[in-house]
Amino acid sequence: MQPYRRFHPQYRERLALADGSWAELRMVRPEDAALLRDGFERLSPRSRFQRFMSAKPRLSQDELRYLTSVDGERHVALGAVTWSPSGREVGLGVARFFRLAEAPETAEVAITVVDDAQGKGLGRVLLERLVEAARERGVECFEFRVLAGNLPMCRLVQRLAPCEPVLDDDALCFRVPLATPARVGNELLRTLLALAAQGALTLIGPTCRWRMRPHAPPPAGYEESAHAP
């Protein structure tokens, strides 16, 4: 018999954000493609470049299908939504992990919070829940990637990470164990997510490997604005 999992298809959790507004966490579903598309359109050019390493104007149908076709085991995605005055769902953010085929105990992580929902603690909550979901599935390690061109963040990550990052294409790759008993491991995760929620840290994630797009230059002022807080 499969052990009980908190993060199953019917999981829902309502929480108050730092500004007093409400959000609901739930698993991403195939029918969320429109929510994901609308949320992407609310991202700033810098946020889009951080997430996709490309000045993408929109998500393609194939990308929307990929990002919402989660199996709950190999590819897990948690979404955060709120509601418009008319009662319509509005997407706020998504945290997902994608287990590596060659090492299923390791999962590559991606987190995106729309610009107008950043700085409210949502990124931290999404990561904490994602860590719980990963542990339920036997994931032992999260893999993060930081754009190599974001030099201040690369230096900061090198100071924080419990291992030496590896350069992979245009990103620094480093791993954080989820079962680290020492306070350092938990503090590292919290610090990384705080930076990500502020838009300071680039957490690229698996969709960059999957994409079939040429590299594009960053938006104007990207390197100047990428600084450690």
mmCIF file of C-alpha atoms in Angstrom:
data_model
loop_
_atom_site.group_PDB
_atom_site.id
_atom_site.type_symbol
_atom_site.label_atom_id
_atom_site.label_comp_id
_atom_site.label_asym_id
_atom_site.label_seq_id
_atom_site.Cartn_x
_atom_site.Cartn_y
_atom_site.Cartn_z
ATOM 1 C CA MET A 1 0.000 0.000 0.000
ATOM 2 C CA GLN A 2 1.346 3.421 -0.959
ATOM 3 C CA PRO A 3 2.019 5.639 2.085
ATOM 4 C CA TYR A 4 -0.191 8.675 2.612
ATOM 5 C CA ARG A 5 0.908 11.801 0.769
ATOM 6 C CA ARG A 6 -0.119 15.292 1.694
ATOM 7 C CA PHE A 7 0.525 16.539 -1.826
ATOM 8 C CA HIS A 8 -1.952 14.548 -3.896
ATOM 9 C CA PRO A 9 -4.162 15.729 -6.803
ATOM 10 C CA GLN A 10 -6.844 17.076 -4.418
ATOM 11 C CA TYR A 11 -4.405 19.018 -2.204
ATOM 12 C CA ARG A 12 -5.520 22.579 -1.433
ATOM 13 C CA GLU A 13 -4.216 25.025 1.154
ATOM 14 C CA ARG A 14 -5.349 28.584 1.725
ATOM 15 C CA LEU A 15 -2.899 31.026 3.297
ATOM 16 C CA ALA A 16 -2.520 34.717 4.072
ATOM 17 C CA LEU A 17 0.358 36.576 2.412
ATOM 18 C CA ALA A 18 2.500 39.247 4.054
ATOM 19 C CA ASP A 19 0.340 42.085 2.701
ATOM 20 C CA GLY A 20 -2.867 40.561 4.105
ATOM 21 C CA SER A 21 -4.107 39.193 0.781
ATOM 22 C CA TRP A 22 -5.104 35.555 0.347
ATOM 23 C CA ALA A 23 -3.762 32.837 -1.890
ATOM 24 C CA GLU A 24 -4.520 29.188 -2.408
ATOM 25 C CA LEU A 25 -1.942 26.496 -3.142
ATOM 26 C CA ARG A 26 -2.872 23.459 -5.204
ATOM 27 C CA MET A 27 -1.364 21.033 -7.665
ATOM 28 C CA VAL A 28 -1.033 22.220 -11.272
ATOM 29 C CA ARG A 29 -3.470 20.563 -13.698
ATOM 30 C CA PRO A 30 -3.611 20.315 -17.523
ATOM 31 C CA GLU A 31 -6.558 22.730 -17.558
ATOM 32 C CA ASP A 32 -4.330 25.426 -15.988
ATOM 33 C CA ALA A 33 -2.748 26.287 -19.348
ATOM 34 C CA ALA A 34 -4.706 29.541 -19.635
ATOM 35 C CA LEU A 35 -3.745 30.567 -16.081
ATOM 36 C CA LEU A 36 -0.098 29.887 -16.860
ATOM 37 C CA ARG A 37 -0.253 31.847 -20.101
ATOM 38 C CA ASP A 38 -1.875 34.840 -18.390
ATOM 39 C CA GLY A 39 0.655 34.721 -15.547
ATOM 40 C CA PHE A 40 3.541 34.681 -18.015
ATOM 41 C CA GLU A 41 2.169 37.802 -19.699
ATOM 42 C CA ARG A 42 2.330 39.576 -16.317
ATOM 43 C CA LEU A 43 6.062 38.874 -15.923
ATOM 44 C CA SER A 44 8.482 41.732 -16.574
ATOM 45 C CA PRO A 45 11.050 41.343 -19.399
ATOM 46 C CA ARG A 46 13.779 40.761 -16.803
ATOM 47 C CA SER A 47 11.749 38.046 -15.040
ATOM 48 C CA ARG A 48 11.111 36.317 -18.368
ATOM 49 C CA PHE A 49 14.779 36.356 -19.244
ATOM 50 C CA GLN A 50 15.744 35.019 -15.817
ATOM 51 C CA ARG A 51 13.340 32.127 -16.196
ATOM 52 C CA PHE A 52 13.933 31.175 -19.827
ATOM 53 C CA MET A 53 17.273 32.773 -20.799
ATOM 54 C CA SER A 54 15.405 34.280 -23.716
ATOM 55 C CA ALA A 55 13.381 37.433 -24.348
ATOM 56 C CA LYS A 56 10.255 35.361 -24.897
ATOM 57 C CA PRO A 57 7.105 37.287 -25.844
ATOM 58 C CA ARG A 58 4.802 34.343 -25.075
ATOM 59 C CA LEU A 59 4.632 30.651 -24.227
ATOM 60 C CA SER A 60 3.935 28.303 -27.112
ATOM 61 C CA GLN A 61 1.194 25.689 -26.999
ATOM 62 C CA ASP A 62 3.859 22.971 -26.702
ATOM 63 C CA GLU A 63 5.446 24.758 -23.727
ATOM 64 C CA LEU A 64 2.083 25.233 -22.029
ATOM 65 C CA ARG A 65 1.345 21.556 -22.538
ATOM 66 C CA TYR A 66 4.740 20.589 -21.127
ATOM 67 C CA LEU A 67 4.390 22.857 -18.080
ATOM 68 C CA THR A 68 0.898 21.606 -17.191
ATOM 69 C CA SER A 69 1.296 17.894 -18.054
ATOM 70 C CA VAL A 70 2.562 16.799 -14.658
ATOM 71 C CA ASP A 71 2.486 13.163 -13.564
ATOM 72 C CA GLY A 72 2.823 13.863 -9.827
ATOM 73 C CA GLU A 73 5.885 11.655 -9.532
ATOM 74 C CA ARG A 74 8.595 12.544 -12.018
ATOM 75 C CA HIS A 75 7.284 16.055 -12.670
ATOM 76 C CA VAL A 76 5.548 17.783 -9.752
ATOM 77 C CA ALA A 77 4.211 21.348 -9.855
ATOM 78 C CA LEU A 78 2.521 23.435 -7.151
ATOM 79 C CA GLY A 79 0.581 26.509 -8.203
ATOM 80 C CA ALA A 80 -0.525 29.547 -6.191
ATOM 81 C CA VAL A 81 -3.711 31.351 -7.187
ATOM 82 C CA THR A 82 -5.892 34.167 -5.926
ATOM 83 C CA TRP A 83 -9.230 35.528 -7.109
ATOM 84 C CA SER A 84 -10.335 38.600 -9.005
ATOM 85 C CA PRO A 85 -13.286 40.707 -7.736
ATOM 86 C CA SER A 86 -15.487 38.730 -10.123
ATOM 87 C CA GLY A 87 -14.338 35.438 -8.580
ATOM 88 C CA ARG A 88 -12.062 34.393 -11.435
ATOM 89 C CA GLU A 89 -8.843 32.529 -10.556
ATOM 90 C CA VAL A 90 -5.645 34.525 -11.078
ATOM 91 C CA GLY A 91 -2.240 32.820 -11.107
ATOM 92 C CA LEU A 92 0.445 34.112 -8.735
ATOM 93 C CA GLY A 93 3.284 31.625 -8.984
ATOM 94 C CA VAL A 94 4.442 28.092 -9.670
ATOM 95 C CA ALA A 95 7.115 25.919 -8.066
ATOM 96 C CA ARG A 96 8.048 22.658 -9.741
ATOM 97 C CA PHE A 97 10.631 19.939 -9.709
ATOM 98 C CA PHE A 98 11.631 17.542 -12.434
ATOM 99 C CA ARG A 99 13.482 14.388 -11.416
ATOM 100 C CA LEU A 100 16.603 13.588 -13.395
ATOM 101 C CA ALA A 101 16.188 10.429 -15.470
ATOM 102 C CA GLU A 102 19.736 9.290 -14.728
ATOM 103 C CA ALA A 103 19.439 10.104 -10.995
ATOM 104 C CA PRO A 104 15.783 10.127 -9.844
ATOM 105 C CA GLU A 105 16.836 10.936 -6.278
ATOM 106 C CA THR A 106 17.852 14.371 -7.608
ATOM 107 C CA ALA A 107 15.365 16.901 -8.957
ATOM 108 C CA GLU A 108 15.921 20.093 -10.886
ATOM 109 C CA VAL A 109 13.879 22.976 -9.476
ATOM 110 C CA ALA A 110 12.218 26.016 -11.005
ATOM 111 C CA ILE A 111 10.256 28.738 -9.227
ATOM 112 C CA THR A 112 8.383 31.625 -10.789
ATOM 113 C CA VAL A 113 6.411 34.292 -8.903
ATOM 114 C CA VAL A 114 4.714 37.032 -10.935
ATOM 115 C CA ASP A 115 6.203 40.464 -10.342
ATOM 116 C CA ASP A 116 3.183 41.940 -8.562
ATOM 117 C CA ALA A 117 3.156 39.027 -6.070
ATOM 118 C CA GLN A 118 6.844 39.176 -5.164
ATOM 119 C CA GLY A 119 8.010 40.298 -1.735
ATOM 120 C CA LYS A 120 4.973 38.798 0.046
ATOM 121 C CA GLY A 121 6.531 35.534 1.244
ATOM 122 C CA LEU A 122 4.923 33.423 -1.475
ATOM 123 C CA GLY A 123 8.200 32.143 -2.919
ATOM 124 C CA ARG A 124 9.336 30.910 0.494
ATOM 125 C CA VAL A 125 6.058 29.059 1.105
ATOM 126 C CA LEU A 126 6.112 27.507 -2.368
ATOM 127 C CA LEU A 127 9.633 26.184 -1.830
ATOM 128 C CA GLU A 128 8.843 24.823 1.624
ATOM 129 C CA ARG A 129 5.833 22.928 0.253
ATOM 130 C CA LEU A 130 7.847 21.728 -2.733
ATOM 131 C CA VAL A 131 10.525 20.357 -0.406
ATOM 132 C CA GLU A 132 7.821 18.465 1.499
ATOM 133 C CA ALA A 133 6.373 17.045 -1.725
ATOM 134 C CA ALA A 134 9.839 16.003 -2.879
ATOM 135 C CA ARG A 135 10.651 14.239 0.395
ATOM 136 C CA GLU A 136 7.360 12.330 0.143
ATOM 137 C CA ARG A 137 8.556 10.971 -3.195
ATOM 138 C CA GLY A 138 12.041 10.008 -2.108
ATOM 139 C CA VAL A 139 13.873 12.985 -3.624
ATOM 140 C CA GLU A 140 17.087 13.595 -1.694
ATOM 141 C CA CYS A 141 18.592 16.598 -3.435
ATOM 142 C CA PHE A 142 17.462 19.733 -5.277
ATOM 143 C CA GLU A 143 19.507 21.081 -8.166
ATOM 144 C CA PHE A 144 19.485 24.835 -8.779
ATOM 145 C CA ARG A 145 20.897 26.813 -11.691
ATOM 146 C CA VAL A 146 22.007 30.431 -11.751
ATOM 147 C CA LEU A 147 22.752 32.357 -14.930
ATOM 148 C CA ALA A 148 26.526 32.597 -15.255
ATOM 149 C CA GLY A 149 26.216 36.211 -16.385
ATOM 150 C CA ASN A 150 24.704 37.173 -13.036
ATOM 151 C CA LEU A 151 28.130 37.474 -11.400
ATOM 152 C CA PRO A 152 27.085 38.920 -8.012
ATOM 153 C CA MET A 153 24.551 36.137 -7.547
ATOM 154 C CA CYS A 154 27.074 33.507 -8.648
ATOM 155 C CA ARG A 155 29.520 34.729 -6.006
ATOM 156 C CA LEU A 156 26.791 34.772 -3.369
ATOM 157 C CA VAL A 157 25.685 31.235 -4.222
ATOM 158 C CA GLN A 158 29.278 30.019 -4.073
ATOM 159 C CA ARG A 159 29.509 31.395 -0.527
ATOM 160 C CA LEU A 160 26.209 29.819 0.506
ATOM 161 C CA ALA A 161 26.129 26.466 -1.272
ATOM 162 C CA PRO A 162 27.418 23.411 0.621
ATOM 163 C CA CYS A 163 29.142 22.160 -2.535
ATOM 164 C CA GLU A 164 31.191 23.593 -5.375
ATOM 165 C CA PRO A 165 28.985 24.719 -8.271
ATOM 166 C CA VAL A 166 29.632 23.310 -11.753
ATOM 167 C CA LEU A 167 29.451 25.391 -14.914
ATOM 168 C CA ASP A 168 26.913 23.890 -17.319
ATOM 169 C CA ASP A 169 26.360 25.798 -20.568
ATOM 170 C CA ASP A 170 25.358 29.325 -19.490
ATOM 171 C CA ALA A 171 24.500 28.490 -15.896
ATOM 172 C CA LEU A 172 26.140 27.563 -12.614
ATOM 173 C CA CYS A 173 24.667 24.336 -11.290
ATOM 174 C CA PHE A 174 24.747 23.448 -7.594
ATOM 175 C CA ARG A 175 22.926 20.956 -5.398
ATOM 176 C CA VAL A 176 21.307 21.258 -1.978
ATOM 177 C CA PRO A 177 20.529 18.098 0.043
ATOM 178 C CA LEU A 178 16.987 18.022 1.432
ATOM 179 C CA ALA A 179 17.783 15.826 4.410
ATOM 180 C CA THR A 180 20.597 17.965 5.818
ATOM 181 C CA PRO A 181 20.089 17.917 9.598
ATOM 182 C CA ALA A 182 22.292 20.924 10.152
ATOM 183 C CA ARG A 183 20.665 24.342 10.308
ATOM 184 C CA VAL A 184 22.920 25.457 7.439
ATOM 185 C CA GLY A 185 20.991 23.419 4.880
ATOM 186 C CA ASN A 186 17.621 24.864 5.854
ATOM 187 C CA GLU A 187 18.989 28.390 6.046
ATOM 188 C CA LEU A 188 20.470 28.021 2.577
ATOM 189 C CA LEU A 189 17.107 27.013 1.111
ATOM 190 C CA ARG A 190 15.380 29.922 2.826
ATOM 191 C CA THR A 191 18.015 32.389 1.636
ATOM 192 C CA LEU A 192 17.850 31.182 -1.955
ATOM 193 C CA LEU A 193 14.079 31.433 -2.039
ATOM 194 C CA ALA A 194 14.072 34.862 -0.438
ATOM 195 C CA LEU A 195 16.394 36.024 -3.193
ATOM 196 C CA ALA A 196 14.302 34.315 -5.858
ATOM 197 C CA ALA A 197 11.108 35.921 -4.602
ATOM 198 C CA GLN A 198 12.805 39.315 -4.832
ATOM 199 C CA GLY A 199 13.753 38.616 -8.439
ATOM 200 C CA ALA A 200 17.430 38.726 -7.492
ATOM 201 C CA LEU A 201 18.285 35.065 -7.949
ATOM 202 C CA THR A 202 17.750 33.204 -11.178
ATOM 203 C CA LEU A 203 16.385 29.721 -10.643
ATOM 204 C CA ILE A 204 16.186 28.414 -14.187
ATOM 205 C CA GLY A 205 14.916 24.885 -13.897
ATOM 206 C CA PRO A 206 14.195 22.062 -16.333
ATOM 207 C CA THR A 207 12.362 23.978 -19.043
ATOM 208 C CA CYS A 208 15.609 25.581 -20.193
ATOM 209 C CA ARG A 209 17.041 22.177 -21.064
ATOM 210 C CA TRP A 210 13.839 21.205 -22.829
ATOM 211 C CA ARG A 211 13.489 24.347 -24.900
ATOM 212 C CA MET A 212 14.559 24.481 -28.531
ATOM 213 C CA ARG A 213 15.261 28.181 -28.825
ATOM 214 C CA PRO A 214 18.365 30.168 -29.737
ATOM 215 C CA HIS A 215 20.050 32.200 -27.040
ATOM 216 C CA ALA A 216 18.977 35.816 -26.853
ATOM 217 C CA PRO A 217 20.690 38.806 -25.225
ATOM 218 C CA PRO A 218 19.290 39.910 -21.854
ATOM 219 C CA PRO A 219 16.982 42.918 -21.652
ATOM 220 C CA ALA A 220 18.642 46.305 -21.301
ATOM 221 C CA GLY A 221 20.090 46.902 -17.850
ATOM 222 C CA TYR A 222 19.893 43.248 -16.818
ATOM 223 C CA GLU A 223 23.479 42.921 -15.530
ATOM 224 C CA GLU A 224 23.348 46.280 -13.774
ATOM 225 C CA SER A 225 20.148 45.301 -11.965
ATOM 226 C CA ALA A 226 21.341 41.823 -10.988
ATOM 227 C CA HIS A 227 22.901 42.544 -7.633
ATOM 228 C CA ALA A 228 23.020 40.940 -4.248
ATOM 229 C CA PRO A 229 20.676 42.531 -1.743
#
